[in-house]
Amino acid sequence: MELLIKNGSVYDPSNGINGDKADISIKDGKIVDKVSSKATVIDAGGRLVMAGGVDAHSHIAGAKVNVGRIMRPEDTRSGIKPRTKLTRPTTGYTVPNVYAMGYRYAQMGYTTVFEAAQAIMKARHTHEELEEIPIIDKGALTLFGSNWPTMDFVREKNMDKLAAYISWGLLASRGFGVKVVNPGGGEMWGFGKNVTSLDDVVPNFDVTPREIIVSLMKANEMLGLPHSVHLHCNNLGKPGNYKTTLASMELADQVKASRDRQVLHVTHLLFNSMGGTNWGDFESKADEVANYLNNHDNVTGDMGQMIFGSATTMTADGPVQYANAKLMHAKWANGDVELEDASGVVPLYYIKQVSVYAIMWATGLELGLLTKDPYKMLLTTDHPNGGPFVNYSEVIALLMSNKKRQEEIKTVHEAVHSKTRLPGIERELDFSEIAIMTRAGTAKVLGLLDTKGHLGVGADADVSIYDIKPDQIDPSVEHAKIKSAFSSAAYTIKGGQVVVKDGQITATPMGRTYWVDARVPEQHTNEMMKDIVKKFKNYYSIQLANYMVQDAYLTHPKVVKAGAIPVEVR
Amino acid sequence: MQIVTIKPTKEIKISTEVENISPDKFAGKTEQEIKSLEAWIGNQKMTIGELFSVKVEGSAPAADTKIVMEGDFSRVKRIGEGMTAGLVIINGNVDMHLGAKMSGGKISVKGNVDSWAGREMKGGELIIEGNAGYYLGAGYRGESCGMRGGKITVMGNALDFVGEHMCGGEIIVNGNTGILPGLSNNGGKIVIGGNTSRPGSEMSKGTIIVNGTVDEMMPVFKLEGNEAVDGVTYKKYTGDVIVNGKGLLYIK
Ligand SMILES: [Zn+2]
């Protein structure tokens, strides 16, 4: 099967191609040098061509996503589309059903998406949903930050056991990377408390968030995992938390990267760039956070941009969700994952006229605009926490057009003028920078830049074509066209197959599920397993034998090998 | 003025959804055009013409369109859904979701209505001469705001959860209501002519007036003394104190 995309205006920044007229040749699901004359030809006609979109942080599958669906039947009433001969029915806006996750991402030109948090014990549920999400490639980051074994091994300063535990945990959950959410906080929440600084001691474990973060970063690099530690900072959503965020970022200096990427990815920074001491004097500190990133090369972040309207906040940060629900008089669901984590789900409605929300909206955009290098600030909405992913086109238009921002600023609470710097920021991102924040950068941060996020020879043949001619449009003025084009791709090609044409689904192949097989010396695993067996015997309510996700749960696996020792074939 | 008369051509036994019966949808249309509008019976897509006879006199915009419905519509759901103007007169009983999300115009029913009548209604008027089912003027599952505006009048009785999650507007039930009227409401006004039980639980704003007896009172209201409303003296309560509510509950 050969495909030739002709006359595209190609933006492939990691290969130094920025709007050049170029042809893209595809054979057997990969980008190749050239194809034969028998190749099917798609004439891009000068339109914008990019690699398929890659999302490094979105909540698309698993236990808390489903709790969101259960507690929000009213959300299910929107976005209803009956099945067609090709597609299954879709429902929902902030918490779409599984099919909608795949279709809607593909319709935006996205081909790879990572679920940002799965507890090992809930991983089977995550994979049951991933197996039903059509078209896109996907994977899930596994939670390690409040797990009892993690905290034990950190306290014992036994890095070999910690690395072995991560290796085993990734296998048990078929996970892709190490996610850390409010480290220590999940355990404290079991006692109705939370950690409030990097140096609070977690009771019964005698470890601090600082020790957990540093140890996990070290273990992550010992294992040479493709992705770095992916951190949801302590004190999320609290005024003044930017200090905790900066202090957490500084911890990356203690660890050396094992690969050409960051040591620490700090996620949905919008919720962690807050100044002030309470909601009354609350202000944006995005400039401080962006400034840190501008001066350091070992940390990356993503925006977590807020979208006005309905959102469903869901996180493994149980205590913050309880606080949210109380503050907003909102519906609240709480989850406890024994020995591993806590979680919470709260629906919110972000209103333009509420000062706090207006400031948060501006904070996200400040992060995107004040961070000079787009490789360090990925575009996300922390779906569906900041808002549903279907609004990425809105975020792109806002980043590309100061005119649009000024128009929006007129419609939001005036606090945006006194508490943020957004009104004075004139920077407008170009297509290359957008391609980095949504493709090359995300792939690089995930450690997948060999095959994802670019259009060089050897890359996966994931391509999106948008109905814009870059040389004939002024994104600053014609921002409505930018938004409309990025919301609905002219073509999405996944693994060399046209899956979307003119915004409509044309094929629904099953994507692959990425997970990382990271090896450690066998004796480390054996030592570590003695502790794990004891944990199961004494504390877990389920048997170890019922715990591991079996191969049957991944019908299209894509195993990425990593590990501290040379890998033998299994 | 446009007058559209609708009658079932056969007995409808299966649940039927016809949100296309609305002055907004009928305005300016011919008999043939109205007959070809979509209707669902069970899981089958049909047309209005396959279920009802349709007679059209005149042609006018929605505001000057009157729909007269004759016969038994007790299995027909979603009549007048989302209507913004005009008049619907129903000489019979209707099924669930009558006038849901309507924002203007008027619906008048001679018979009884099933549950969810006036759900999430924003404006306009709903007059029910018979009885109403459950969740009159409420919000559908999960919705945080039920009725937001407009007026519902029930001459007979209503069942449980009248005005649940109500945020605005007015509901008058001349007879009795079931348990928990105004549950979790956040605005609006409910007036009950007869008896009820456990009114106003979880209410944070809004007003409930009960002229009959309250079988059981939730222990979450604070007695503030007597107060006259429209010349009648009531015991005035505020609450629900558990949610720091500022709701007003008047009981005769
Ligand atoms: Zn997240």
Short mmCIF file of N, CA and C in Angstrom, two decimals, chain A residues 115-245:
data_model
loop_
_atom_site.label_atom_id
_atom_site.label_comp_id
_atom_site.label_asym_id
_atom_site.label_seq_id
_atom_site.Cartn_x
_atom_site.Cartn_y
_atom_site.Cartn_z
N GLU A 115 -3.13 8.47 28.01
CA GLU A 115 -3.90 8.61 29.24
C GLU A 115 -2.91 8.93 30.36
N ALA A 116 -3.23 9.96 31.15
CA ALA A 116 -2.22 10.51 32.05
C ALA A 116 -2.16 9.87 33.42
N ALA A 117 -3.07 8.99 33.76
CA ALA A 117 -2.98 8.41 35.11
C ALA A 117 -3.78 7.13 35.23
N GLN A 118 -3.07 6.05 35.53
CA GLN A 118 -3.76 4.82 35.90
C GLN A 118 -3.09 4.25 37.15
N ALA A 119 -3.91 3.88 38.12
CA ALA A 119 -3.38 3.15 39.26
C ALA A 119 -3.12 1.72 38.79
N ILE A 120 -2.07 1.09 39.29
CA ILE A 120 -1.76 -0.27 38.81
C ILE A 120 -2.97 -1.17 39.01
N MET A 121 -3.59 -1.03 40.18
CA MET A 121 -4.71 -1.93 40.47
C MET A 121 -5.90 -1.70 39.54
N LYS A 122 -6.01 -0.51 38.98
CA LYS A 122 -7.15 -0.21 38.09
C LYS A 122 -6.76 -0.32 36.62
N ALA A 123 -5.56 -0.80 36.35
CA ALA A 123 -5.06 -0.79 34.98
C ALA A 123 -5.90 -1.65 34.05
N ARG A 124 -6.45 -2.72 34.60
CA ARG A 124 -7.25 -3.59 33.73
C ARG A 124 -8.42 -2.80 33.13
N HIS A 125 -9.03 -1.98 33.95
CA HIS A 125 -10.14 -1.13 33.47
C HIS A 125 -9.63 -0.18 32.37
N THR A 126 -8.47 0.45 32.63
CA THR A 126 -7.91 1.37 31.64
C THR A 126 -7.77 0.66 30.29
N HIS A 127 -7.20 -0.54 30.33
CA HIS A 127 -6.96 -1.25 29.06
C HIS A 127 -8.24 -1.75 28.42
N GLU A 128 -9.23 -2.06 29.24
CA GLU A 128 -10.52 -2.44 28.65
C GLU A 128 -11.08 -1.28 27.83
N GLU A 129 -10.89 -0.07 28.32
CA GLU A 129 -11.37 1.08 27.55
C GLU A 129 -10.45 1.39 26.37
N LEU A 130 -9.14 1.35 26.60
CA LEU A 130 -8.21 1.63 25.49
C LEU A 130 -8.47 0.69 24.32
N GLU A 131 -8.82 -0.56 24.65
CA GLU A 131 -9.09 -1.55 23.61
C GLU A 131 -10.32 -1.20 22.76
N GLU A 132 -11.16 -0.30 23.28
CA GLU A 132 -12.37 0.07 22.53
C GLU A 132 -12.26 1.45 21.89
N ILE A 133 -11.16 2.15 22.13
CA ILE A 133 -10.99 3.47 21.51
C ILE A 133 -10.42 3.28 20.11
N PRO A 134 -11.17 3.65 19.09
CA PRO A 134 -10.74 3.34 17.73
C PRO A 134 -9.67 4.32 17.21
N ILE A 135 -9.00 3.90 16.20
CA ILE A 135 -8.11 4.68 15.34
C ILE A 135 -6.77 5.04 15.98
N ILE A 136 -6.79 5.77 17.08
CA ILE A 136 -5.54 6.37 17.57
C ILE A 136 -4.64 5.34 18.28
N ASP A 137 -3.32 5.62 18.25
CA ASP A 137 -2.39 4.91 19.12
C ASP A 137 -2.49 5.52 20.51
N LYS A 138 -2.26 4.71 21.53
CA LYS A 138 -2.44 5.23 22.87
C LYS A 138 -1.56 4.48 23.86
N GLY A 139 -1.59 4.94 25.08
CA GLY A 139 -0.84 4.31 26.15
C GLY A 139 -1.28 4.98 27.43
N ALA A 140 -0.79 4.49 28.56
CA ALA A 140 -1.20 5.08 29.83
C ALA A 140 0.01 5.19 30.76
N LEU A 141 0.08 6.33 31.45
CA LEU A 141 1.12 6.52 32.46
C LEU A 141 0.63 5.91 33.77
N THR A 142 1.54 5.27 34.49
CA THR A 142 1.16 4.55 35.70
C THR A 142 1.54 5.36 36.94
N LEU A 143 0.62 5.39 37.90
CA LEU A 143 0.83 6.16 39.13
C LEU A 143 1.78 5.43 40.07
N PHE A 144 2.83 6.16 40.52
CA PHE A 144 3.78 5.57 41.46
C PHE A 144 4.01 6.43 42.71
N GLY A 145 3.44 7.63 42.75
CA GLY A 145 3.86 8.62 43.74
C GLY A 145 3.42 8.40 45.17
N SER A 146 2.30 7.68 45.38
CA SER A 146 1.83 7.47 46.75
C SER A 146 1.71 5.98 47.07
N ASN A 147 2.31 5.13 46.22
CA ASN A 147 2.20 3.68 46.44
C ASN A 147 3.03 3.29 47.68
N TRP A 148 2.51 2.40 48.47
CA TRP A 148 3.23 1.96 49.68
C TRP A 148 4.62 1.42 49.36
N PRO A 149 4.74 0.52 48.36
CA PRO A 149 6.09 0.02 48.08
C PRO A 149 7.05 1.15 47.68
N THR A 150 6.57 2.11 46.89
CA THR A 150 7.43 3.24 46.51
C THR A 150 7.96 3.93 47.77
N MET A 151 7.05 4.24 48.68
CA MET A 151 7.46 5.01 49.87
C MET A 151 8.38 4.17 50.77
N ASP A 152 8.12 2.87 50.85
CA ASP A 152 9.02 1.98 51.61
C ASP A 152 10.44 2.01 51.04
N PHE A 153 10.54 1.82 49.71
CA PHE A 153 11.86 1.73 49.09
C PHE A 153 12.57 3.08 49.13
N VAL A 154 11.79 4.17 49.06
CA VAL A 154 12.40 5.51 49.16
C VAL A 154 12.97 5.71 50.56
N ARG A 155 12.19 5.32 51.58
CA ARG A 155 12.67 5.46 52.95
C ARG A 155 13.92 4.62 53.17
N GLU A 156 13.91 3.39 52.61
CA GLU A 156 15.08 2.50 52.76
C GLU A 156 16.24 2.93 51.88
N LYS A 157 16.01 3.96 51.04
CA LYS A 157 17.01 4.41 50.08
C LYS A 157 17.52 3.25 49.22
N ASN A 158 16.65 2.34 48.90
CA ASN A 158 17.04 1.18 48.10
C ASN A 158 16.63 1.40 46.65
N MET A 159 17.52 2.04 45.89
CA MET A 159 17.18 2.42 44.52
C MET A 159 17.00 1.20 43.61
N ASP A 160 17.73 0.12 43.91
CA ASP A 160 17.59 -1.09 43.08
C ASP A 160 16.18 -1.66 43.20
N LYS A 161 15.69 -1.69 44.44
CA LYS A 161 14.32 -2.20 44.64
C LYS A 161 13.29 -1.25 44.02
N LEU A 162 13.55 0.05 44.15
CA LEU A 162 12.60 1.01 43.60
C LEU A 162 12.53 0.87 42.07
N ALA A 163 13.69 0.75 41.44
CA ALA A 163 13.71 0.57 39.99
C ALA A 163 13.03 -0.74 39.60
N ALA A 164 13.27 -1.78 40.40
CA ALA A 164 12.64 -3.07 40.12
C ALA A 164 11.13 -2.97 40.28
N TYR A 165 10.69 -2.17 41.27
CA TYR A 165 9.26 -2.01 41.48
C TYR A 165 8.61 -1.27 40.30
N ILE A 166 9.30 -0.25 39.80
CA ILE A 166 8.76 0.48 38.65
C ILE A 166 8.68 -0.45 37.43
N SER A 167 9.75 -1.20 37.23
CA SER A 167 9.78 -2.14 36.12
C SER A 167 8.61 -3.12 36.21
N TRP A 168 8.42 -3.65 37.43
CA TRP A 168 7.33 -4.62 37.64
C TRP A 168 5.97 -3.92 37.53
N GLY A 169 5.87 -2.70 38.08
CA GLY A 169 4.60 -1.96 38.04
C GLY A 169 4.18 -1.63 36.62
N LEU A 170 5.17 -1.30 35.78
CA LEU A 170 4.85 -1.02 34.37
C LEU A 170 4.38 -2.28 33.67
N LEU A 171 5.00 -3.40 34.03
CA LEU A 171 4.56 -4.68 33.45
C LEU A 171 3.16 -5.03 33.97
N ALA A 172 2.97 -4.88 35.28
CA ALA A 172 1.68 -5.24 35.89
C ALA A 172 0.55 -4.41 35.30
N SER A 173 0.84 -3.16 34.96
CA SER A 173 -0.21 -2.26 34.48
C SER A 173 -0.14 -2.07 32.97
N ARG A 174 0.85 -2.69 32.33
CA ARG A 174 1.14 -2.43 30.91
C ARG A 174 1.16 -0.91 30.69
N GLY A 175 1.99 -0.25 31.51
CA GLY A 175 2.05 1.21 31.51
C GLY A 175 3.23 1.72 30.71
N PHE A 176 3.18 2.99 30.39
CA PHE A 176 4.22 3.59 29.54
C PHE A 176 5.23 4.41 30.32
N GLY A 177 4.82 4.95 31.47
CA GLY A 177 5.76 5.82 32.18
C GLY A 177 5.36 6.04 33.61
N VAL A 178 6.18 6.84 34.29
CA VAL A 178 6.01 7.06 35.72
C VAL A 178 5.25 8.36 35.97
N LYS A 179 4.02 8.25 36.44
CA LYS A 179 3.23 9.42 36.80
C LYS A 179 3.26 9.58 38.30
N VAL A 180 3.44 10.82 38.73
CA VAL A 180 3.48 11.11 40.16
C VAL A 180 2.46 12.21 40.43
N VAL A 181 1.47 11.91 41.23
CA VAL A 181 0.43 12.89 41.53
C VAL A 181 0.49 13.26 43.01
N ASN A 182 0.70 14.53 43.28
CA ASN A 182 0.69 15.03 44.66
C ASN A 182 1.37 14.02 45.58
N PRO A 183 2.67 13.75 45.34
CA PRO A 183 3.34 12.65 46.04
C PRO A 183 3.16 12.73 47.55
N GLY A 184 2.78 11.61 48.12
CA GLY A 184 2.51 11.55 49.56
C GLY A 184 1.08 11.95 49.91
N GLY A 185 0.47 12.79 49.08
CA GLY A 185 -0.87 13.31 49.37
C GLY A 185 -1.94 12.24 49.32
N GLY A 186 -1.78 11.29 48.42
CA GLY A 186 -2.76 10.21 48.30
C GLY A 186 -2.84 9.41 49.59
N GLU A 187 -1.67 9.19 50.21
CA GLU A 187 -1.63 8.44 51.47
C GLU A 187 -2.21 9.29 52.61
N MET A 188 -1.83 10.56 52.65
CA MET A 188 -2.34 11.46 53.70
C MET A 188 -3.86 11.57 53.64
N TRP A 189 -4.39 11.56 52.44
CA TRP A 189 -5.83 11.72 52.25
C TRP A 189 -6.59 10.59 52.92
N GLY A 190 -5.93 9.44 53.04
CA GLY A 190 -6.54 8.32 53.76
C GLY A 190 -6.85 8.69 55.20
N PHE A 191 -6.17 9.72 55.72
CA PHE A 191 -6.43 10.20 57.07
C PHE A 191 -7.14 11.55 57.04
N GLY A 192 -7.71 11.91 55.89
CA GLY A 192 -8.42 13.18 55.77
C GLY A 192 -7.50 14.38 55.73
N LYS A 193 -6.21 14.14 55.42
CA LYS A 193 -5.25 15.24 55.42
C LYS A 193 -4.58 15.34 54.05
N ASN A 194 -3.66 16.29 53.94
CA ASN A 194 -2.91 16.45 52.69
C ASN A 194 -1.50 16.88 53.04
N VAL A 195 -0.57 16.74 52.09
CA VAL A 195 0.74 17.33 52.31
C VAL A 195 0.70 18.76 51.79
N THR A 196 1.43 19.66 52.43
CA THR A 196 1.35 21.07 52.05
C THR A 196 2.69 21.62 51.59
N SER A 197 3.76 20.84 51.73
CA SER A 197 5.04 21.30 51.21
C SER A 197 5.88 20.09 50.85
N LEU A 198 6.99 20.35 50.18
CA LEU A 198 7.87 19.26 49.75
C LEU A 198 8.48 18.54 50.94
N ASP A 199 8.46 19.16 52.11
CA ASP A 199 9.15 18.58 53.26
C ASP A 199 8.22 18.08 54.36
N ASP A 200 6.92 18.04 54.09
CA ASP A 200 6.01 17.40 55.05
C ASP A 200 6.33 15.91 55.10
N VAL A 201 6.27 15.35 56.29
CA VAL A 201 6.56 13.92 56.42
C VAL A 201 5.26 13.13 56.32
N VAL A 202 5.25 12.13 55.44
CA VAL A 202 4.07 11.28 55.31
C VAL A 202 4.03 10.32 56.50
N PRO A 203 2.94 10.34 57.28
CA PRO A 203 2.91 9.51 58.48
C PRO A 203 2.98 8.02 58.12
N ASN A 204 3.54 7.25 59.00
CA ASN A 204 3.72 5.80 58.85
C ASN A 204 4.80 5.42 57.84
N PHE A 205 5.22 6.34 57.01
CA PHE A 205 6.23 6.00 56.01
C PHE A 205 7.52 6.80 56.19
N ASP A 206 7.42 7.92 56.91
CA ASP A 206 8.62 8.69 57.22
C ASP A 206 9.37 9.10 55.95
N VAL A 207 8.64 9.51 54.94
CA VAL A 207 9.27 10.06 53.74
C VAL A 207 8.62 11.38 53.41
N THR A 208 9.29 12.20 52.59
CA THR A 208 8.73 13.50 52.21
C THR A 208 8.48 13.50 50.70
N PRO A 209 7.59 14.38 50.24
CA PRO A 209 7.39 14.51 48.79
C PRO A 209 8.71 14.75 48.05
N ARG A 210 9.59 15.55 48.66
CA ARG A 210 10.88 15.83 48.03
C ARG A 210 11.64 14.53 47.76
N GLU A 211 11.70 13.66 48.80
CA GLU A 211 12.43 12.39 48.66
C GLU A 211 11.77 11.49 47.61
N ILE A 212 10.44 11.50 47.60
CA ILE A 212 9.73 10.64 46.64
C ILE A 212 10.04 11.09 45.21
N ILE A 213 9.96 12.39 44.97
CA ILE A 213 10.17 12.90 43.60
C ILE A 213 11.59 12.61 43.13
N VAL A 214 12.56 12.94 43.98
CA VAL A 214 13.96 12.75 43.58
C VAL A 214 14.25 11.27 43.33
N SER A 215 13.80 10.41 44.25
CA SER A 215 14.08 8.98 44.10
C SER A 215 13.44 8.42 42.83
N LEU A 216 12.21 8.84 42.57
CA LEU A 216 11.54 8.33 41.36
C LEU A 216 12.24 8.82 40.10
N MET A 217 12.72 10.07 40.12
CA MET A 217 13.46 10.57 38.94
C MET A 217 14.73 9.74 38.74
N LYS A 218 15.43 9.44 39.86
CA LYS A 218 16.66 8.65 39.74
C LYS A 218 16.36 7.25 39.20
N ALA A 219 15.32 6.63 39.75
CA ALA A 219 14.97 5.27 39.29
C ALA A 219 14.55 5.31 37.83
N ASN A 220 13.79 6.35 37.46
CA ASN A 220 13.33 6.51 36.07
C ASN A 220 14.53 6.55 35.11
N GLU A 221 15.57 7.27 35.52
CA GLU A 221 16.76 7.39 34.66
C GLU A 221 17.64 6.15 34.74
N MET A 222 17.63 5.46 35.91
CA MET A 222 18.34 4.17 35.99
C MET A 222 17.76 3.20 34.96
N LEU A 223 16.44 3.28 34.80
CA LEU A 223 15.76 2.36 33.88
C LEU A 223 15.82 2.85 32.43
N GLY A 224 16.27 4.08 32.23
CA GLY A 224 16.33 4.62 30.88
C GLY A 224 14.98 4.62 30.18
N LEU A 225 13.92 4.95 30.91
CA LEU A 225 12.58 4.93 30.32
C LEU A 225 12.47 6.00 29.23
N PRO A 226 11.65 5.74 28.21
CA PRO A 226 11.53 6.74 27.14
C PRO A 226 11.05 8.10 27.67
N HIS A 227 10.08 8.09 28.56
CA HIS A 227 9.53 9.31 29.12
C HIS A 227 10.20 9.58 30.48
N SER A 228 10.20 10.86 30.88
CA SER A 228 10.72 11.20 32.20
C SER A 228 9.62 11.02 33.24
N VAL A 229 9.95 11.28 34.49
CA VAL A 229 8.91 11.37 35.51
C VAL A 229 7.94 12.48 35.10
N HIS A 230 6.65 12.20 35.26
CA HIS A 230 5.58 13.11 34.82
C HIS A 230 4.85 13.54 36.10
N LEU A 231 5.10 14.77 36.51
CA LEU A 231 4.70 15.21 37.86
C LEU A 231 3.50 16.15 37.88
N HIS A 232 2.52 15.78 38.69
CA HIS A 232 1.43 16.68 39.09
C HIS A 232 1.84 17.15 40.48
N CYS A 233 2.20 18.43 40.59
CA CYS A 233 2.85 18.93 41.79
C CYS A 233 1.95 18.89 43.02
N ASN A 234 2.57 18.95 44.18
CA ASN A 234 1.85 19.15 45.43
C ASN A 234 1.19 20.53 45.41
N ASN A 235 0.18 20.68 46.23
CA ASN A 235 -0.52 21.97 46.39
C ASN A 235 -1.25 22.45 45.14
N LEU A 236 -1.58 21.53 44.23
CA LEU A 236 -2.28 21.94 43.02
C LEU A 236 -3.56 22.71 43.37
N GLY A 237 -3.82 23.76 42.58
CA GLY A 237 -5.07 24.49 42.72
C GLY A 237 -5.14 25.40 43.94
N LYS A 238 -3.98 25.65 44.59
CA LYS A 238 -4.01 26.53 45.76
C LYS A 238 -3.25 27.83 45.48
N PRO A 239 -3.82 28.97 45.85
CA PRO A 239 -3.10 30.23 45.66
C PRO A 239 -1.73 30.15 46.32
N GLY A 240 -0.72 30.68 45.65
CA GLY A 240 0.63 30.67 46.21
C GLY A 240 1.42 29.41 45.87
N ASN A 241 0.81 28.49 45.13
CA ASN A 241 1.48 27.20 44.90
C ASN A 241 2.66 27.28 43.93
N TYR A 242 2.84 28.43 43.26
CA TYR A 242 3.94 28.49 42.29
C TYR A 242 5.29 28.27 42.97
N LYS A 243 5.36 28.58 44.26
CA LYS A 243 6.63 28.38 44.98
C LYS A 243 6.93 26.88 45.10
N THR A 244 5.89 26.10 45.40
CA THR A 244 6.07 24.65 45.46
C THR A 244 6.46 24.11 44.08
N THR A 245 5.84 24.69 43.04
CA THR A 245 6.14 24.24 41.68
C THR A 245 7.59 24.51 41.32
#
